[in-house]
């Protein structure tokens, strides 16, 4: 039976309090840019990127949620079918660290055990304003069995490292038999019509793409 390789797609949802730096991490990763002015995310933003690892290639769908309270009700539906939840706190903001518990509960309330959780301590360039130590961050991540990194979108520190760690925890190129492939195509056609997930056409236009799902 003929086998075909299909690029695995993974949905990553960014969670965390307002202004912790979720969008800045994504912007640094996608465009290698940083903006010091604050532009709150409205609703949900979508971007996608293919990552070429040493041993495999993965397609990442990045869902950037808004930390503002008024958009909170949108978030559960984006967590529901994600592969990875990236929970971000700001190392210079103790409250954002304390609220991690709430974000983990939000992920766990979906009743799925297979979601990879990554905990990110952002803005680690703010040395003089640090309120959460590296050790506290590591210990918290251990509690949830989460991947842990500190990053700085401003300096670029560990941004690629974060995505590499996450991508390495995911399955890569998947081989399908001819019959399984038929099944895969059918599933994709249906979901592109009925769900809010962007279609293959939108995703394949370039190695990275952007949209708004608000
Ligand atoms: N010093 C420093 N500032 C940062 C860093 N990352 C983000 N910021 C700043 O923090 C503010 C908020 O960043 P955003 O990326 O918009 O935060 P967000 O989590 O997406 O915010 P919401 O969309 O409202 O949930 C902006 O002024 C950024 O410039 C960083 O690594 N270092
Ligand atoms: Mg944002």
PDB file of N, CA, C and O and ligand atoms in Angstrom, residues 15-27 34-42 64-68 88 90 122-126 151-156 159, ligand 1:
ATOM      1  N   UNK A  15      -1.681  32.317  25.999  1.00  0.00           N
ATOM      2  CA  UNK A  15      -2.561  32.773  27.073  1.00  0.00           C
ATOM      3  C   UNK A  15      -1.758  33.583  28.079  1.00  0.00           C
ATOM      4  O   UNK A  15      -0.545  33.398  28.203  1.00  0.00           O
ATOM      5  N   UNK A  16      -2.441  34.419  28.836  1.00  0.00           N
ATOM      6  CA  UNK A  16      -1.758  35.192  29.880  1.00  0.00           C
ATOM      7  C   UNK A  16      -2.409  36.547  30.033  1.00  0.00           C
ATOM      8  O   UNK A  16      -3.167  36.993  29.160  1.00  0.00           O
ATOM      9  N   UNK A  17      -2.099  37.194  31.145  1.00  0.00           N
ATOM     10  CA  UNK A  17      -2.719  38.482  31.472  1.00  0.00           C
ATOM     11  C   UNK A  17      -2.409  39.546  30.420  1.00  0.00           C
ATOM     12  O   UNK A  17      -1.482  39.413  29.616  1.00  0.00           O
ATOM     13  N   UNK A  18      -3.141  40.608  30.529  1.00  0.00           N
ATOM     14  CA  UNK A  18      -2.976  41.764  29.649  1.00  0.00           C
ATOM     15  C   UNK A  18      -1.539  42.301  29.739  1.00  0.00           C
ATOM     16  O   UNK A  18      -0.991  42.406  30.843  1.00  0.00           O
ATOM     17  N   UNK A  19      -0.954  42.582  28.595  1.00  0.00           N
ATOM     18  CA  UNK A  19       0.347  43.271  28.487  1.00  0.00           C
ATOM     19  C   UNK A  19       1.551  42.472  29.022  1.00  0.00           C
ATOM     20  O   UNK A  19       2.603  43.044  29.276  1.00  0.00           O
ATOM     21  N   UNK A  20       1.404  41.139  29.157  1.00  0.00           N
ATOM     22  CA  UNK A  20       2.566  40.353  29.607  1.00  0.00           C
ATOM     23  C   UNK A  20       3.586  40.151  28.482  1.00  0.00           C
ATOM     24  O   UNK A  20       4.733  39.773  28.744  1.00  0.00           O
ATOM     25  N   UNK A  21       3.140  40.382  27.245  1.00  0.00           N
ATOM     26  CA  UNK A  21       4.093  40.291  26.132  1.00  0.00           C
ATOM     27  C   UNK A  21       3.845  39.142  25.162  1.00  0.00           C
ATOM     28  O   UNK A  21       4.755  38.746  24.428  1.00  0.00           O
ATOM     29  N   UNK A  22       2.617  38.641  25.098  1.00  0.00           N
ATOM     30  CA  UNK A  22       2.300  37.519  24.193  1.00  0.00           C
ATOM     31  C   UNK A  22       2.548  37.897  22.729  1.00  0.00           C
ATOM     32  O   UNK A  22       3.245  37.200  21.994  1.00  0.00           O
ATOM     33  N   UNK A  23       1.943  39.020  22.324  1.00  0.00           N
ATOM     34  CA  UNK A  23       2.065  39.425  20.913  1.00  0.00           C
ATOM     35  C   UNK A  23       3.510  39.759  20.558  1.00  0.00           C
ATOM     36  O   UNK A  23       3.957  39.503  19.428  1.00  0.00           O
ATOM     37  N   UNK A  24       4.235  40.320  21.534  1.00  0.00           N
ATOM     38  CA  UNK A  24       5.635  40.689  21.266  1.00  0.00           C
ATOM     39  C   UNK A  24       6.499  39.451  21.015  1.00  0.00           C
ATOM     40  O   UNK A  24       7.404  39.486  20.172  1.00  0.00           O
ATOM     41  N   UNK A  25       6.215  38.359  21.725  1.00  0.00           N
ATOM     42  CA  UNK A  25       6.958  37.101  21.506  1.00  0.00           C
ATOM     43  C   UNK A  25       6.699  36.614  20.078  1.00  0.00           C
ATOM     44  O   UNK A  25       7.623  36.244  19.353  1.00  0.00           O
ATOM     45  N   UNK A  26       5.434  36.662  19.682  1.00  0.00           N
ATOM     46  CA  UNK A  26       5.063  36.184  18.347  1.00  0.00           C
ATOM     47  C   UNK A  26       5.684  37.075  17.268  1.00  0.00           C
ATOM     48  O   UNK A  26       6.224  36.589  16.273  1.00  0.00           O
ATOM     49  N   UNK A  27       5.631  38.393  17.504  1.00  0.00           N
ATOM     50  CA  UNK A  27       6.183  39.328  16.508  1.00  0.00           C
ATOM     51  C   UNK A  27       7.696  39.138  16.360  1.00  0.00           C
ATOM     52  O   UNK A  27       8.227  39.172  15.244  1.00  0.00           O
ATOM     53  N   UNK A  34      10.614  44.258  17.257  1.00  0.00           N
ATOM     54  CA  UNK A  34      10.064  44.564  18.578  1.00  0.00           C
ATOM     55  C   UNK A  34       9.564  45.999  18.596  1.00  0.00           C
ATOM     56  O   UNK A  34      10.227  46.902  18.091  1.00  0.00           O
ATOM     57  N   UNK A  35       8.377  46.194  19.183  1.00  0.00           N
ATOM     58  CA  UNK A  35       7.795  47.532  19.273  1.00  0.00           C
ATOM     59  C   UNK A  35       7.569  47.842  20.753  1.00  0.00           C
ATOM     60  O   UNK A  35       6.873  47.101  21.442  1.00  0.00           O
ATOM     61  N   UNK A  36       8.161  48.930  21.245  1.00  0.00           N
ATOM     62  CA  UNK A  36       8.029  49.214  22.679  1.00  0.00           C
ATOM     63  C   UNK A  36       6.681  49.854  23.030  1.00  0.00           C
ATOM     64  O   UNK A  36       6.313  49.942  24.195  1.00  0.00           O
ATOM     65  N   UNK A  37       5.921  50.293  22.013  1.00  0.00           N
ATOM     66  CA  UNK A  37       4.590  50.835  22.326  1.00  0.00           C
ATOM     67  C   UNK A  37       3.611  49.661  22.496  1.00  0.00           C
ATOM     68  O   UNK A  37       3.774  48.611  21.872  1.00  0.00           O
ATOM     69  N   UNK A  38       2.602  49.860  23.328  1.00  0.00           N
ATOM     70  CA  UNK A  38       1.653  48.790  23.633  1.00  0.00           C
ATOM     71  C   UNK A  38       0.413  48.901  22.759  1.00  0.00           C
ATOM     72  O   UNK A  38      -0.292  49.902  22.808  1.00  0.00           O
ATOM     73  N   UNK A  39       0.195  47.871  21.948  1.00  0.00           N
ATOM     74  CA  UNK A  39      -1.028  47.803  21.145  1.00  0.00           C
ATOM     75  C   UNK A  39      -1.781  46.539  21.539  1.00  0.00           C
ATOM     76  O   UNK A  39      -1.425  45.444  21.093  1.00  0.00           O
ATOM     77  N   UNK A  40      -2.779  46.699  22.421  1.00  0.00           N
ATOM     78  CA  UNK A  40      -3.490  45.507  22.911  1.00  0.00           C
ATOM     79  C   UNK A  40      -4.100  44.699  21.769  1.00  0.00           C
ATOM     80  O   UNK A  40      -4.580  45.276  20.782  1.00  0.00           O
ATOM     81  N   UNK A  41      -4.055  43.405  21.912  1.00  0.00           N
ATOM     82  CA  UNK A  41      -4.713  42.534  20.931  1.00  0.00           C
ATOM     83  C   UNK A  41      -6.225  42.654  21.112  1.00  0.00           C
ATOM     84  O   UNK A  41      -6.724  42.672  22.230  1.00  0.00           O
ATOM     85  N   UNK A  42      -6.917  42.762  19.997  1.00  0.00           N
ATOM     86  CA  UNK A  42      -8.377  42.854  20.023  1.00  0.00           C
ATOM     87  C   UNK A  42      -8.917  41.512  19.547  1.00  0.00           C
ATOM     88  O   UNK A  42      -8.628  41.098  18.427  1.00  0.00           O
ATOM     89  N   UNK A  64      -3.085  34.079  18.961  1.00  0.00           N
ATOM     90  CA  UNK A  64      -2.686  35.090  19.941  1.00  0.00           C
ATOM     91  C   UNK A  64      -3.951  35.668  20.576  1.00  0.00           C
ATOM     92  O   UNK A  64      -4.687  36.408  19.928  1.00  0.00           O
ATOM     93  N   UNK A  65      -4.188  35.323  21.838  1.00  0.00           N
ATOM     94  CA  UNK A  65      -5.421  35.791  22.481  1.00  0.00           C
ATOM     95  C   UNK A  65      -5.208  37.160  23.135  1.00  0.00           C
ATOM     96  O   UNK A  65      -4.070  37.578  23.369  1.00  0.00           O
ATOM     97  N   UNK A  66      -6.324  37.812  23.455  1.00  0.00           N
ATOM     98  CA  UNK A  66      -6.277  39.110  24.129  1.00  0.00           C
ATOM     99  C   UNK A  66      -6.323  38.886  25.634  1.00  0.00           C
ATOM    100  O   UNK A  66      -7.143  38.114  26.121  1.00  0.00           O
ATOM    101  N   UNK A  67      -5.440  39.565  26.364  1.00  0.00           N
ATOM    102  CA  UNK A  67      -5.447  39.443  27.819  1.00  0.00           C
ATOM    103  C   UNK A  67      -6.548  40.257  28.484  1.00  0.00           C
ATOM    104  O   UNK A  67      -6.917  40.002  29.628  1.00  0.00           O
ATOM    105  N   UNK A  68      -7.079  41.231  27.772  1.00  0.00           N
ATOM    106  CA  UNK A  68      -8.123  42.089  28.361  1.00  0.00           C
ATOM    107  C   UNK A  68      -9.349  41.272  28.744  1.00  0.00           C
ATOM    108  O   UNK A  68      -9.803  40.419  27.973  1.00  0.00           O
ATOM    109  N   UNK A  88       1.920  32.766  29.413  1.00  0.00           N
ATOM    110  CA  UNK A  88       2.961  33.781  29.575  1.00  0.00           C
ATOM    111  C   UNK A  88       2.702  34.624  30.828  1.00  0.00           C
ATOM    112  O   UNK A  88       1.568  35.031  31.081  1.00  0.00           O
ATOM    113  N   UNK A  90       4.816  37.930  33.165  1.00  0.00           N
ATOM    114  CA  UNK A  90       5.861  38.955  33.033  1.00  0.00           C
ATOM    115  C   UNK A  90       6.724  38.888  34.303  1.00  0.00           C
ATOM    116  O   UNK A  90       6.192  39.023  35.409  1.00  0.00           O
ATOM    117  N   UNK A 122       8.311  36.221  30.605  1.00  0.00           N
ATOM    118  CA  UNK A 122       8.715  37.180  29.560  1.00  0.00           C
ATOM    119  C   UNK A 122       9.449  38.386  30.158  1.00  0.00           C
ATOM    120  O   UNK A 122       9.492  38.560  31.374  1.00  0.00           O
ATOM    121  N   UNK A 123      10.004  39.198  29.298  1.00  0.00           N
ATOM    122  CA  UNK A 123      10.661  40.481  29.618  1.00  0.00           C
ATOM    123  C   UNK A 123      11.873  40.288  30.535  1.00  0.00           C
ATOM    124  O   UNK A 123      12.089  41.065  31.458  1.00  0.00           O
ATOM    125  N   UNK A 124      12.652  39.257  30.311  1.00  0.00           N
ATOM    126  CA  UNK A 124      13.762  39.011  31.241  1.00  0.00           C
ATOM    127  C   UNK A 124      14.918  39.998  31.072  1.00  0.00           C
ATOM    128  O   UNK A 124      15.894  39.939  31.805  1.00  0.00           O
ATOM    129  N   UNK A 125      14.757  40.955  30.138  1.00  0.00           N
ATOM    130  CA  UNK A 125      15.719  42.078  30.068  1.00  0.00           C
ATOM    131  C   UNK A 125      15.481  43.087  31.190  1.00  0.00           C
ATOM    132  O   UNK A 125      16.361  43.897  31.499  1.00  0.00           O
ATOM    133  N   UNK A 126      14.305  43.047  31.839  1.00  0.00           N
ATOM    134  CA  UNK A 126      13.979  44.028  32.891  1.00  0.00           C
ATOM    135  C   UNK A 126      14.607  43.593  34.221  1.00  0.00           C
ATOM    136  O   UNK A 126      13.913  43.340  35.212  1.00  0.00           O
ATOM    137  N   UNK A 151      12.144  34.486  28.468  1.00  0.00           N
ATOM    138  CA  UNK A 151      12.435  35.075  27.160  1.00  0.00           C
ATOM    139  C   UNK A 151      12.520  36.597  27.283  1.00  0.00           C
ATOM    140  O   UNK A 151      12.081  37.173  28.277  1.00  0.00           O
ATOM    141  N   UNK A 152      13.036  37.214  26.242  1.00  0.00           N
ATOM    142  CA  UNK A 152      12.888  38.660  26.082  1.00  0.00           C
ATOM    143  C   UNK A 152      12.604  38.938  24.609  1.00  0.00           C
ATOM    144  O   UNK A 152      13.457  38.680  23.753  1.00  0.00           O
ATOM    145  N   UNK A 153      11.419  39.450  24.351  1.00  0.00           N
ATOM    146  CA  UNK A 153      11.090  39.820  22.973  1.00  0.00           C
ATOM    147  C   UNK A 153      11.898  41.050  22.572  1.00  0.00           C
ATOM    148  O   UNK A 153      12.203  41.267  21.403  1.00  0.00           O
ATOM    149  N   UNK A 154      12.277  41.836  23.585  1.00  0.00           N
ATOM    150  CA  UNK A 154      13.035  43.066  23.302  1.00  0.00           C
ATOM    151  C   UNK A 154      14.429  42.715  22.782  1.00  0.00           C
ATOM    152  O   UNK A 154      14.865  43.216  21.746  1.00  0.00           O
ATOM    153  N   UNK A 155      15.128  41.850  23.503  1.00  0.00           N
ATOM    154  CA  UNK A 155      16.498  41.502  23.078  1.00  0.00           C
ATOM    155  C   UNK A 155      16.510  40.306  22.120  1.00  0.00           C
ATOM    156  O   UNK A 155      17.509  40.054  21.458  1.00  0.00           O
ATOM    157  N   UNK A 156      15.419  39.568  22.092  1.00  0.00           N
ATOM    158  CA  UNK A 156      15.358  38.359  21.262  1.00  0.00           C
ATOM    159  C   UNK A 156      15.776  37.111  22.031  1.00  0.00           C
ATOM    160  O   UNK A 156      15.707  35.998  21.495  1.00  0.00           O
ATOM    161  N   UNK A 159      13.767  33.409  22.246  1.00  0.00           N
ATOM    162  CA  UNK A 159      12.491  33.343  21.509  1.00  0.00           C
ATOM    163  C   UNK A 159      12.492  32.112  20.582  1.00  0.00           C
ATOM    164  O   UNK A 159      11.571  31.298  20.620  1.00  0.00           O
TER     165      UNK A 159
HETATM  166  N1  LIG B   1      11.211  45.473  28.232  1.00  0.00           N
HETATM  167  C1  LIG B   1      10.394  44.653  27.568  1.00  0.00           C
HETATM  168  N2  LIG B   1       9.159  45.019  27.219  1.00  0.00           N
HETATM  169  C2  LIG B   1       8.361  44.153  26.563  1.00  0.00           C
HETATM  170  C3  LIG B   1       8.802  42.846  26.226  1.00  0.00           C
HETATM  171  N3  LIG B   1       7.798  42.202  25.588  1.00  0.00           N
HETATM  172  C4  LIG B   1       6.783  43.076  25.520  1.00  0.00           C
HETATM  173  N4  LIG B   1       7.111  44.245  26.099  1.00  0.00           N
HETATM  174  C5  LIG B   1       6.249  45.441  26.184  1.00  0.00           C
HETATM  175  O1  LIG B   1       5.111  45.131  26.964  1.00  0.00           O
HETATM  176  C6  LIG B   1       3.943  45.772  26.440  1.00  0.00           C
HETATM  177  C7  LIG B   1       2.876  44.739  26.143  1.00  0.00           C
HETATM  178  O2  LIG B   1       3.309  43.845  25.151  1.00  0.00           O
HETATM  179  P1  LIG B   1       2.281  42.974  24.264  1.00  0.00           P
HETATM  180  O3  LIG B   1       3.108  42.005  23.509  1.00  0.00           O
HETATM  181  O4  LIG B   1       1.378  43.839  23.498  1.00  0.00           O
HETATM  182  O5  LIG B   1       1.443  42.230  25.406  1.00  0.00           O
HETATM  183  P2  LIG B   1       0.198  41.223  25.209  1.00  0.00           P
HETATM  184  O6  LIG B   1       0.365  40.167  26.226  1.00  0.00           O
HETATM  185  O7  LIG B   1       0.087  40.800  23.813  1.00  0.00           O
HETATM  186  O8  LIG B   1      -1.016  42.165  25.618  1.00  0.00           O
HETATM  187  P3  LIG B   1      -2.593  41.916  25.256  1.00  0.00           P
HETATM  188  O9  LIG B   1      -2.705  41.759  23.786  1.00  0.00           O
HETATM  189  O10 LIG B   1      -3.309  43.145  25.739  1.00  0.00           O
HETATM  190  O11 LIG B   1      -3.039  40.713  26.016  1.00  0.00           O
HETATM  191  C8  LIG B   1       4.412  46.523  25.192  1.00  0.00           C
HETATM  192  O12 LIG B   1       4.642  47.860  25.538  1.00  0.00           O
HETATM  193  C9  LIG B   1       5.713  45.840  24.820  1.00  0.00           C
HETATM  194  O13 LIG B   1       6.618  46.678  24.148  1.00  0.00           O
HETATM  195  C10 LIG B   1      10.142  42.477  26.588  1.00  0.00           C
HETATM  196  O14 LIG B   1      10.639  41.374  26.329  1.00  0.00           O
HETATM  197  N5  LIG B   1      10.885  43.410  27.269  1.00  0.00           N
END
